[in-house]
Amino acid sequence: MAGSALKRLMAEYKQLTLNPPEGIIAGPVDEENFFEWEALIMGPQDTCFEGGVFPARLTFPPDYPLGPPKMKFSCDIFHPNIYPDGRVCISILHAPGDDPMGYETSAERWSPVQSVEKILLSVVSMLAEPNDESAANVDAAKTWRDDRKGFEEIAKVTVRKSLGL
Amino acid sequence: MSLVINMPALILERLPLPSLQTYISFSVVMLGLASFYAHQTVNTILNFNPDNQIQEELGLPQELVNITLPYDRDEHFLNMVYIMRVETWCIWTLVNSCYCLLILFGKLIQNVVFGELRVIEKQHLKDKFWNFIFYKFIFIFGVMNVQSMEEVVLWLAWFSGLGFLHLLTQLCKDRFEYLSFSPATPRYAHVKLLSLLLVILLTSGVVLVGCFWVGINISLTIFAFLAAESLLLILKCLYVVVRYIIQLWDMSLEGVWESRAMYVYYTELIFELVSLSVDFSHHLHMLLYGNIFLSMASLVICMQLRFLFYEFQRRVKKHKNYLKVVKEMESKFSMATQEDLEQNSDDCAICWEKMESARKLPCGHLFHNSCLRSWLEQDSSCPTCRTRLSETTERDGRNPGAPGVPNMAEGIVAPVNPATTNHFFHFDGSRYVSWLPSFSVEVTHTNLLPGQQAHATQTSQLDNMAREVQAVFPHIPQQVIMEDLRLTRSVDLTIDNILEGRITVPPLAITGSGHQRNDSHSSISGSSTTSEVSSLASDSPRVNNIPLNNLDNSLQLTEGSSERIRQSENQENSYTTTGGRFSKSATERMSMLESRKHLMLEQARRRYQEMHENQEGASSSSVDPPLIYTTSEHLRQIHSESSTLSTQEDELSRRRALLLQATQRRLERQTD
């Protein structure tokens, strides 16, 4: 199945290069393997992640776009919807079959009409508005809810770190 | 395709394996010693055999005394080989040398064809290797119950050769899959890999012919064992070759090859089923032949048989599902007419390729035949609009699994019926026992785009619950209640939280409004800084660029003023120029991507530093012309401080009143 997946990934890469959405850069880490991408996501403005540049890895399955890619931030990021190890937990990345949190409708899940660009835009909006209903990082969700100031402080440190300063 | 037993592999992996060089030198030394020993022994026997008295002094082993060398004095080498075959440790040394040669040969092939192995390939190789050894060990000693040294060596030779070919095939398969992940693989890489595969195929063909010879001359049982093994190897190899050819053919074609998916599917199906059945009968044969129904070996074989059986069953089930989907699709969704295709100028949303022919779904969306089929195998909704495609049959048919809903999706998909959009299940464990968790399941059917899902779950249930809570605590803002409800998902838990003061009402409310204020402030300050900086910093265009880009990145998520959006749109052009071109050459593309990433990071860094300098300047109340941004920040701080102070007093009294009210209400409810 890798053939059609490859063609599609190539098309997506081309589109993302020619018309990049603001604050997002994505492409294969190494063209020898088109199924492993790196994306840089800029923290959305007017949020506590503003100014940061967060790198993430996207791993595509061989049957892409039938199956969703996996996304994992390769920097430390403290956020209710990101597991402590960096994996991103948003419903668009979940295959229609599985439902880890047991609350999503299949309407919100992965479908082949989704794309890397849409995923990354969803991630940006997730950064802007954490969804603490489905906490992947319970600590972060708690802090976000109970101690917004503290959360923003942590986010500031994250932003600083992500810039390598 | 075999059950992976991790235990032995785990133990064996921890063994400190010597490096290749050490091993080779060790083998060479051993071989040298063995031949030296043989040489000496032959000499000794030849020289002193007639004179029996001197043997004792030389310390010649007893059993060698009686050996009469089969060859003449002249054929020294053959005599040496003979001695080596008699002496046990010499045999093992010879076997070891053969392995050494085999490993060297393998290394050579690896260097020529594969080059550096990838981590995953190494891992697969290791797993396969230990797995293979484990099963063959069981076969030799558990099933065949080999007794004599000669036979052990023979079996060892057979399995070593077989294992070698198996591993090579595995490596080819992994490498083929890897190569198919890249659009720019040089031609010679394909040629090398394919020719290696063909050599393996040829060799295993020769081996199969050899098996027939064994069958005729020695025994049919052994023939069956050998033939099954080599057949499995051939199948595996052939599968890779066929897949490879399909893949290459597809890559060389421009555009879409509609029936490709079908070819791939059927090759996979056929090869998988055939090798599973060969493997199954092979294991069954082993079980029956061994006459060992109660032993470790039979246990392992039974496990393997079970695994193979389930695997077979699973595959057949999958295929049935596939056929069903195909039938369903062909009967229900007509091919799109030429008009439809002309009206719809878009590409297929699944593969992003142009559509020359397509199927049309009831909702009006068009897809390639093969793309749609492969999607329907795992889900039964339109990929674009998520309309259920199986609902008609689900209603009138109600046959188990009759609609194109495959096994897995069925259970989950079923509750989402358009008639009853919202299902709500709620279990509150704390009602029964305090430590039981409470949870609730909410199913909502929304047509929102996935990007907007954050709001999608704020549904009527939550509102209802919030109203319920607010009836108990009318003073607490609904927003706060909603916030807590979203976590607890239970009216009672939220009430408990409020009662026990876990919800701190006023500060939350303030941060909420403070946040909004923050938004509006920064939107003002954002535009003012840009104007300020653009007027001030005309000396360096870069500095000018930075705050402007800042605006670009407001992804219109926070509701900005239309003016701001327009501004950012204006600036977008300057930003996208860094993106721009999509080169044809892979290396150029990579370097361009790299530089874009670098640029983004650099810009972000500069901006960050800029902002911090500003803030620092403000905090030390510097003499610089104060930016509106910083002053507004001050204002905000002052404001929030004062509001917290003023609210602190009445917070206490309000909380007390609330508690009183709430407990009263609760008591009333309980008496009801």
GROMACS .gro file of N, CA and C in nm, chain A residues 1-4 6-8 10-18 20 22-28 30-35 38 40 42 45-46 50-51 53 65-66 91 96-97 103 105-115 124-125 128-129 132-133 145 152 159-160 163 165, chain B residues 178 180-183 243 247 250-251 253 255 260 349-350 352-353 374-375 378-379 383-384 386 388 412 442 444 446 450-451 453 455-457 486-487 489 515 522 550-555 557-558 564 572 575 579-582 586 589-590 593 596-597 600-601 604-605 607-609:
model
  402
    1MET      N    1   0.082  -0.119   0.000
    1MET     CA    2   0.000   0.000   0.000
    1MET      C    3   0.086   0.126   0.000
    2ALA      N    4   0.211   0.101   0.017
    2ALA     CA    5   0.299   0.217   0.038
    2ALA      C    6   0.302   0.309  -0.084
    3GLY      N    7   0.272   0.252  -0.201
    3GLY     CA    8   0.281   0.333  -0.322
    3GLY      C    9   0.187   0.451  -0.321
    4SER      N   10   0.059   0.424  -0.292
    4SER     CA   11  -0.036   0.535  -0.294
    4SER      C   12  -0.010   0.631  -0.180
    6LEU      N   13   0.275   0.704  -0.059
    6LEU     CA   14   0.390   0.786  -0.096
    6LEU      C   15   0.348   0.901  -0.186
    7LYS      N   16   0.263   0.868  -0.283
    7LYS     CA   17   0.219   0.972  -0.376
    7LYS      C   18   0.143   1.081  -0.302
    8ARG      N   19   0.059   1.038  -0.211
    8ARG     CA   20  -0.020   1.135  -0.138
    8ARG      C   21   0.068   1.221  -0.049
   10MET      N   22   0.373   1.294  -0.090
   10MET     CA   23   0.448   1.384  -0.178
   10MET      C   24   0.362   1.506  -0.212
   11ALA      N   25   0.236   1.479  -0.245
   11ALA     CA   26   0.146   1.589  -0.281
   11ALA      C   27   0.126   1.683  -0.162
   12GLU      N   28   0.115   1.624  -0.044
   12GLU     CA   29   0.095   1.708   0.074
   12GLU      C   30   0.218   1.792   0.103
   13TYR      N   31   0.331   1.730   0.087
   13TYR     CA   32   0.457   1.801   0.111
   13TYR      C   33   0.468   1.919   0.017
   14LYS      N   34   0.433   1.893  -0.107
   14LYS     CA   35   0.441   1.999  -0.206
   14LYS      C   36   0.348   2.114  -0.168
   15GLN      N   37   0.228   2.077  -0.128
   15GLN     CA   38   0.133   2.182  -0.094
   15GLN      C   39   0.180   2.262   0.027
   16LEU      N   40   0.233   2.191   0.125
   16LEU     CA   41   0.278   2.259   0.246
   16LEU      C   42   0.398   2.348   0.218
   17THR      N   43   0.474   2.312   0.116
   17THR     CA   44   0.590   2.395   0.084
   17THR      C   45   0.548   2.518   0.005
   18LEU      N   46   0.455   2.496  -0.086
   18LEU     CA   47   0.415   2.608  -0.171
   18LEU      C   48   0.325   2.706  -0.097
   20PRO      N   49   0.254   2.744   0.269
   20PRO     CA   50   0.260   2.704   0.409
   20PRO      C   51   0.163   2.786   0.493
   22GLU      N   52   0.042   2.980   0.823
   22GLU     CA   53   0.126   3.065   0.907
   22GLU      C   54   0.176   2.990   1.028
   23GLY      N   55   0.301   3.006   1.055
   23GLY     CA   56   0.356   2.948   1.176
   23GLY      C   57   0.371   2.798   1.173
   24ILE      N   58   0.367   2.740   1.055
   24ILE     CA   59   0.381   2.594   1.046
   24ILE      C   60   0.478   2.558   0.933
   25ILE      N   61   0.574   2.474   0.967
   25ILE     CA   62   0.662   2.419   0.864
   25ILE      C   63   0.663   2.269   0.885
   26ALA      N   64   0.648   2.195   0.777
   26ALA     CA   65   0.650   2.050   0.792
   26ALA      C   66   0.708   1.986   0.668
   27GLY      N   67   0.779   1.876   0.689
   27GLY     CA   68   0.835   1.802   0.577
   27GLY      C   69   0.907   1.680   0.628
   28PRO      N   70   0.944   1.590   0.538
   28PRO     CA   71   1.013   1.468   0.580
   28PRO      C   72   1.147   1.501   0.647
   30ASP      N   73   1.398   1.307   0.641
   30ASP     CA   74   1.499   1.265   0.545
   30ASP      C   75   1.420   1.207   0.428
   31GLU      N   76   1.454   1.247   0.308
   31GLU     CA   77   1.372   1.203   0.196
   31GLU      C   78   1.387   1.054   0.168
   32GLU      N   79   1.482   0.990   0.234
   32GLU     CA   80   1.493   0.846   0.219
   32GLU      C   81   1.373   0.775   0.282
   33ASN      N   82   1.313   0.842   0.375
   33ASN     CA   83   1.194   0.784   0.438
   33ASN      C   84   1.087   0.891   0.445
   34PHE      N   85   0.993   0.879   0.355
   34PHE     CA   86   0.889   0.981   0.347
   34PHE      C   87   0.784   0.965   0.455
   35PHE      N   88   0.796   0.863   0.536
   35PHE     CA   89   0.691   0.836   0.634
   35PHE      C   90   0.727   0.888   0.772
   38GLU      N   91   0.907   1.590   1.019
   38GLU     CA   92   0.923   1.680   1.133
   38GLU      C   93   0.844   1.806   1.103
   40LEU      N   94   0.754   2.202   1.256
   40LEU     CA   95   0.778   2.308   1.353
   40LEU      C   96   0.649   2.386   1.366
   42MET      N   97   0.458   2.704   1.557
   42MET     CA   98   0.478   2.825   1.634
   42MET      C   99   0.363   2.837   1.734
   45GLN      N  100  -0.049   3.317   1.885
   45GLN     CA  101  -0.037   3.446   1.950
   45GLN      C  102  -0.146   3.464   2.054
   46ASP      N  103  -0.115   3.544   2.151
   46ASP     CA  104  -0.208   3.576   2.260
   46ASP      C  105  -0.242   3.455   2.344
   50GLU      N  106   0.277   3.164   2.316
   50GLU     CA  107   0.317   3.258   2.213
   50GLU      C  108   0.469   3.270   2.205
   51GLY      N  109   0.516   3.270   2.084
   51GLY     CA  110   0.659   3.295   2.065
   51GLY      C  111   0.743   3.169   2.058
   53VAL      N  112   0.869   2.793   1.945
   53VAL     CA  113   0.870   2.712   1.822
   53VAL      C  114   0.887   2.568   1.866
   65PRO      N  115  -0.347   0.745   0.350
   65PRO     CA  116  -0.425   0.819   0.449
   65PRO      C  117  -0.541   0.742   0.511
   66LEU      N  118  -0.544   0.612   0.495
   66LEU     CA  119  -0.654   0.539   0.559
   66LEU      C  120  -0.638   0.538   0.710
   91SER      N  121  -0.854   1.416   1.894
   91SER     CA  122  -0.941   1.313   1.834
   91SER      C  123  -0.914   1.296   1.685
   96PRO      N  124  -1.094   0.570   1.341
   96PRO     CA  125  -1.237   0.558   1.375
   96PRO      C  126  -1.265   0.442   1.469
   97GLY      N  127  -1.183   0.340   1.460
   97GLY     CA  128  -1.209   0.223   1.543
   97GLY      C  129  -1.180   0.244   1.690
  103TYR      N  130  -1.497   0.885   2.470
  103TYR     CA  131  -1.597   0.989   2.467
  103TYR      C  132  -1.616   1.051   2.328
  105THR      N  133  -1.697   1.105   1.938
  105THR     CA  134  -1.781   1.047   1.834
  105THR      C  135  -1.691   1.023   1.715
  106SER      N  136  -1.736   0.934   1.629
  106SER     CA  137  -1.647   0.904   1.516
  106SER      C  138  -1.641   1.023   1.421
  107ALA      N  139  -1.733   1.116   1.436
  107ALA     CA  140  -1.731   1.232   1.349
  107ALA      C  141  -1.606   1.317   1.368
  108GLU      N  142  -1.548   1.307   1.488
  108GLU     CA  143  -1.432   1.392   1.514
  108GLU      C  144  -1.303   1.320   1.482
  109ARG      N  145  -1.314   1.196   1.443
  109ARG     CA  146  -1.193   1.116   1.430
  109ARG      C  147  -1.129   1.131   1.294
  110TRP      N  148  -1.028   1.049   1.277
  110TRP     CA  149  -0.952   1.052   1.153
  110TRP      C  150  -1.038   1.011   1.034
  111SER      N  151  -1.013   1.075   0.924
  111SER     CA  152  -1.073   1.034   0.797
  111SER      C  153  -0.971   1.067   0.690
  112PRO      N  154  -0.974   0.996   0.579
  112PRO     CA  155  -0.869   1.020   0.479
  112PRO      C  156  -0.872   1.160   0.417
  113VAL      N  157  -0.980   1.233   0.436
  113VAL     CA  158  -0.978   1.368   0.381
  113VAL      C  159  -0.899   1.464   0.470
  114GLN      N  160  -0.866   1.418   0.588
  114GLN     CA  161  -0.778   1.501   0.671
  114GLN      C  162  -0.640   1.502   0.609
  115SER      N  163  -0.560   1.594   0.658
  115SER     CA  164  -0.426   1.603   0.601
  115SER      C  165  -0.330   1.653   0.709
  124VAL      N  166  -0.241   2.350   1.664
  124VAL     CA  167  -0.225   2.490   1.703
  124VAL      C  168  -0.345   2.535   1.786
  125SER      N  169  -0.464   2.497   1.741
  125SER     CA  170  -0.580   2.541   1.817
  125SER      C  171  -0.588   2.470   1.950
  128ALA      N  172  -0.380   2.662   2.176
  128ALA     CA  173  -0.446   2.786   2.218
  128ALA      C  174  -0.555   2.758   2.320
  129GLU      N  175  -0.629   2.651   2.297
  129GLU     CA  176  -0.739   2.621   2.388
  129GLU      C  177  -0.731   2.477   2.433
  132ASP      N  178  -0.953   2.027   2.856
  132ASP     CA  179  -0.919   1.950   2.976
  132ASP      C  180  -1.020   1.841   3.007
  133GLU      N  181  -1.112   1.816   2.912
  133GLU     CA  182  -1.202   1.702   2.932
  133GLU      C  183  -1.129   1.571   2.912
  145ARG      N  184  -0.646   2.418   3.510
  145ARG     CA  185  -0.776   2.448   3.566
  145ARG      C  186  -0.764   2.529   3.693
  152GLU      N  187   0.079   2.926   3.315
  152GLU     CA  188   0.141   3.021   3.222
  152GLU      C  189   0.290   3.036   3.248
  159VAL      N  190   0.839   2.782   2.637
  159VAL     CA  191   0.864   2.865   2.520
  159VAL      C  192   1.012   2.900   2.512
  160ARG      N  193   1.066   2.939   2.624
  160ARG     CA  194   1.206   2.980   2.628
  160ARG      C  195   1.296   2.862   2.588
  163LEU      N  196   1.305   2.767   2.224
  163LEU     CA  197   1.385   2.854   2.138
  163LEU      C  198   1.534   2.831   2.160
  165LEU      N  199   1.701   2.913   2.424
  165LEU     CA  200   1.764   3.031   2.488
  165LEU      C  201   1.794   3.002   2.634
  343TYR      N  202   1.111  -0.057   0.290
  343TYR     CA  203   1.176   0.071   0.317
  343TYR      C  204   1.197   0.149   0.188
  345SER      N  205   1.028   0.136  -0.071
  345SER     CA  206   0.903   0.186  -0.125
  345SER      C  207   0.854   0.307  -0.048
  346PHE      N  208   0.922   0.344   0.059
  346PHE     CA  209   0.888   0.465   0.134
  346PHE      C  210   0.951   0.589   0.074
  347SER      N  211   1.034   0.570  -0.023
  347SER     CA  212   1.106   0.685  -0.075
  347SER      C  213   1.081   0.700  -0.224
  348PRO      N  214   1.060   0.821  -0.269
  348PRO     CA  215   1.033   0.839  -0.411
  348PRO      C  216   1.159   0.836  -0.496
  408ARG      N  217   0.516  -0.860  -0.501
  408ARG     CA  218   0.484  -0.728  -0.449
  408ARG      C  219   0.578  -0.623  -0.507
  412GLN      N  220   0.484  -0.301  -0.727
  412GLN     CA  221   0.524  -0.169  -0.678
  412GLN      C  222   0.601  -0.092  -0.786
  415ASP      N  223   0.382   0.021  -1.060
  415ASP     CA  224   0.298   0.133  -1.020
  415ASP      C  225   0.378   0.263  -1.021
  416MET      N  226   0.499   0.256  -0.971
  416MET     CA  227   0.580   0.378  -0.963
  416MET      C  228   0.614   0.431  -1.102
  418LEU      N  229   0.430   0.413  -1.355
  418LEU     CA  230   0.313   0.467  -1.423
  418LEU      C  231   0.286   0.610  -1.376
  420GLY      N  232   0.003   0.885  -1.293
  420GLY     CA  233  -0.138   0.882  -1.258
  420GLY      C  234  -0.175   0.760  -1.175
  425ARG      N  235  -0.465  -0.158  -0.909
  425ARG     CA  236  -0.346  -0.196  -0.833
  425ARG      C  237  -0.383  -0.251  -0.695
  514ALA      N  238  -1.046   1.291  -0.277
  514ALA     CA  239  -1.002   1.343  -0.147
  514ALA      C  240  -0.915   1.244  -0.072
  515ILE      N  241  -0.918   1.118  -0.113
  515ILE     CA  242  -0.840   1.018  -0.040
  515ILE      C  243  -0.696   1.014  -0.092
  517TRP      N  244  -0.572   1.220  -0.345
  517TRP     CA  245  -0.534   1.350  -0.402
  517TRP      C  246  -0.492   1.340  -0.548
  518GLU      N  247  -0.544   1.241  -0.617
  518GLU     CA  248  -0.512   1.230  -0.760
  518GLU      C  249  -0.636   1.263  -0.839
  539SER      N  250  -1.112   0.072  -0.006
  539SER     CA  251  -1.021   0.047   0.106
  539SER      C  252  -1.063   0.125   0.230
  540TRP      N  253  -1.128   0.238   0.210
  540TRP     CA  254  -1.177   0.310   0.328
  540TRP      C  255  -1.297   0.237   0.387
  543GLN      N  256  -1.271  -0.030   0.653
  543GLN     CA  257  -1.253  -0.003   0.796
  543GLN      C  258  -1.358   0.089   0.854
  544ASP      N  259  -1.431   0.158   0.772
  544ASP     CA  260  -1.533   0.245   0.827
  544ASP      C  261  -1.649   0.253   0.730
  548PRO      N  262  -1.601   0.972   0.389
  548PRO     CA  263  -1.482   1.034   0.446
  548PRO      C  264  -1.493   1.186   0.455
  549THR      N  265  -1.567   1.245   0.367
  549THR     CA  266  -1.572   1.391   0.366
  549THR      C  267  -1.673   1.445   0.467
  551ARG      N  268  -1.888   1.249   0.664
  551ARG     CA  269  -1.919   1.158   0.774
  551ARG      C  270  -2.064   1.110   0.776
  553ARG      N  271  -2.341   0.858   0.753
  553ARG     CA  272  -2.345   0.712   0.762
  553ARG      C  273  -2.389   0.658   0.628
  577ILE      N  274  -1.890   0.021   1.783
  577ILE     CA  275  -1.877   0.160   1.825
  577ILE      C  276  -1.972   0.248   1.747
  607GLU      N  277  -2.079   1.012   2.669
  607GLU     CA  278  -2.162   1.106   2.596
  607GLU      C  279  -2.134   1.088   2.449
  609THR      N  280  -2.215   1.246   2.091
  609THR     CA  281  -2.276   1.358   2.024
  609THR      C  282  -2.253   1.346   1.875
  611THR      N  283  -2.219   1.569   1.571
  611THR     CA  284  -2.207   1.706   1.524
  611THR      C  285  -2.142   1.706   1.388
  615PRO      N  286  -1.336   1.891   1.234
  615PRO     CA  287  -1.253   1.844   1.344
  615PRO      C  288  -1.169   1.954   1.408
  616GLY      N  289  -1.136   2.052   1.334
  616GLY     CA  290  -1.056   2.160   1.390
  616GLY      C  291  -1.129   2.236   1.498
  618GLN      N  292  -1.337   2.107   1.712
  618GLN     CA  293  -1.395   2.012   1.804
  618GLN      C  294  -1.392   2.057   1.948
  620HIS      N  295  -1.511   2.293   2.087
  620HIS     CA  296  -1.641   2.339   2.133
  620HIS      C  297  -1.747   2.232   2.117
  621ALA      N  298  -1.717   2.134   2.040
  621ALA     CA  299  -1.821   2.040   2.000
  621ALA      C  300  -1.879   1.966   2.119
  622THR      N  301  -1.799   1.945   2.220
  622THR     CA  302  -1.846   1.866   2.330
  622THR      C  303  -1.924   1.947   2.433
  651ARG      N  304  -1.716   1.969   3.334
  651ARG     CA  305  -1.645   1.905   3.225
  651ARG      C  306  -1.545   1.803   3.279
  652LEU      N  307  -1.502   1.827   3.400
  652LEU     CA  308  -1.406   1.734   3.461
  652LEU      C  309  -1.478   1.623   3.534
  654ARG      N  310  -1.807   1.548   3.535
  654ARG     CA  311  -1.912   1.483   3.458
  654ARG      C  312  -2.023   1.432   3.549
  680HIS      N  313  -0.843   3.736   3.164
  680HIS     CA  314  -0.791   3.678   3.041
  680HIS      C  315  -0.847   3.751   2.921
  687SER      N  316  -0.387   4.319   2.449
  687SER     CA  317  -0.272   4.287   2.364
  687SER      C  318  -0.306   4.312   2.217
  715ASN      N  319   0.488   3.875   1.406
  715ASN     CA  320   0.418   3.841   1.527
  715ASN      C  321   0.269   3.835   1.500
  716LEU      N  322   0.228   3.927   1.419
  716LEU     CA  323   0.085   3.933   1.389
  716LEU      C  324   0.044   3.819   1.297
  717ASP      N  325   0.132   3.785   1.209
  717ASP     CA  326   0.100   3.674   1.119
  717ASP      C  327   0.057   3.553   1.196
  718ASN      N  328   0.124   3.537   1.307
  718ASN     CA  329   0.106   3.411   1.375
  718ASN      C  330  -0.019   3.407   1.459
  719SER      N  331  -0.085   3.518   1.470
  719SER     CA  332  -0.214   3.509   1.535
  719SER      C  333  -0.300   3.434   1.436
  720LEU      N  334  -0.332   3.314   1.470
  720LEU     CA  335  -0.397   3.229   1.370
  720LEU      C  336  -0.546   3.253   1.365
  722LEU      N  337  -0.734   3.251   1.581
  722LEU     CA  338  -0.803   3.165   1.675
  722LEU      C  339  -0.869   3.251   1.780
  723THR      N  340  -0.789   3.342   1.833
  723THR     CA  341  -0.847   3.438   1.923
  723THR      C  342  -0.916   3.541   1.834
  729ARG      N  343  -0.705   4.378   1.243
  729ARG     CA  344  -0.586   4.299   1.269
  729ARG      C  345  -0.572   4.188   1.166
  737GLU      N  346   0.121   3.841   0.531
  737GLU     CA  347   0.138   3.700   0.498
  737GLU      C  348   0.233   3.684   0.379
  740TYR      N  349   0.582   3.678   0.455
  740TYR     CA  350   0.624   3.559   0.527
  740TYR      C  351   0.636   3.439   0.435
  744GLY      N  352   0.878   3.048   0.211
  744GLY     CA  353   0.840   2.911   0.172
  744GLY      C  354   0.867   2.895   0.023
  745GLY      N  355   0.765   2.923  -0.056
  745GLY     CA  356   0.786   2.942  -0.198
  745GLY      C  357   0.794   2.819  -0.285
  746ARG      N  358   0.912   2.776  -0.319
  746ARG     CA  359   0.930   2.686  -0.431
  746ARG      C  360   0.936   2.540  -0.387
  747PHE      N  361   0.892   2.453  -0.475
  747PHE     CA  362   0.903   2.310  -0.446
  747PHE      C  363   0.996   2.249  -0.550
  751ALA      N  364   1.558   1.605  -0.464
  751ALA     CA  365   1.534   1.573  -0.323
  751ALA      C  366   1.628   1.648  -0.231
  754ARG      N  367   1.532   2.011  -0.201
  754ARG     CA  368   1.412   2.024  -0.119
  754ARG      C  369   1.448   2.016   0.028
  755MET      N  370   1.535   1.919   0.059
  755MET     CA  371   1.571   1.899   0.199
  755MET      C  372   1.644   2.021   0.254
  758LEU      N  373   1.403   2.307   0.307
  758LEU     CA  374   1.322   2.286   0.426
  758LEU      C  375   1.402   2.320   0.550
  761ARG      N  376   1.439   2.684   0.591
  761ARG     CA  377   1.315   2.747   0.636
  761ARG      C  378   1.295   2.727   0.785
  762LYS      N  379   1.323   2.605   0.829
  762LYS     CA  380   1.309   2.577   0.972
  762LYS      C  381   1.400   2.668   1.053
  765MET      N  382   1.277   3.021   1.070
  765MET     CA  383   1.163   3.036   1.162
  765MET      C  384   1.213   3.045   1.305
  766LEU      N  385   1.304   2.956   1.339
  766LEU     CA  386   1.356   2.954   1.475
  766LEU      C  387   1.429   3.083   1.505
  769ALA      N  388   1.186   3.362   1.558
  769ALA     CA  389   1.117   3.348   1.686
  769ALA      C  390   1.209   3.391   1.800
  770ARG      N  391   1.334   3.352   1.789
  770ARG     CA  392   1.429   3.388   1.893
  770ARG      C  393   1.444   3.538   1.905
  772ARG      N  394   1.247   3.768   1.811
  772ARG     CA  395   1.124   3.830   1.859
  772ARG      C  396   1.114   3.816   2.009
  773TYR      N  397   1.149   3.695   2.054
  773TYR     CA  398   1.139   3.667   2.197
  773TYR      C  399   1.230   3.761   2.275
  774GLN      N  400   1.351   3.773   2.227
  774GLN     CA  401   1.447   3.858   2.297
  774GLN      C  402   1.401   4.002   2.298
   0.00000   0.00000   0.00000
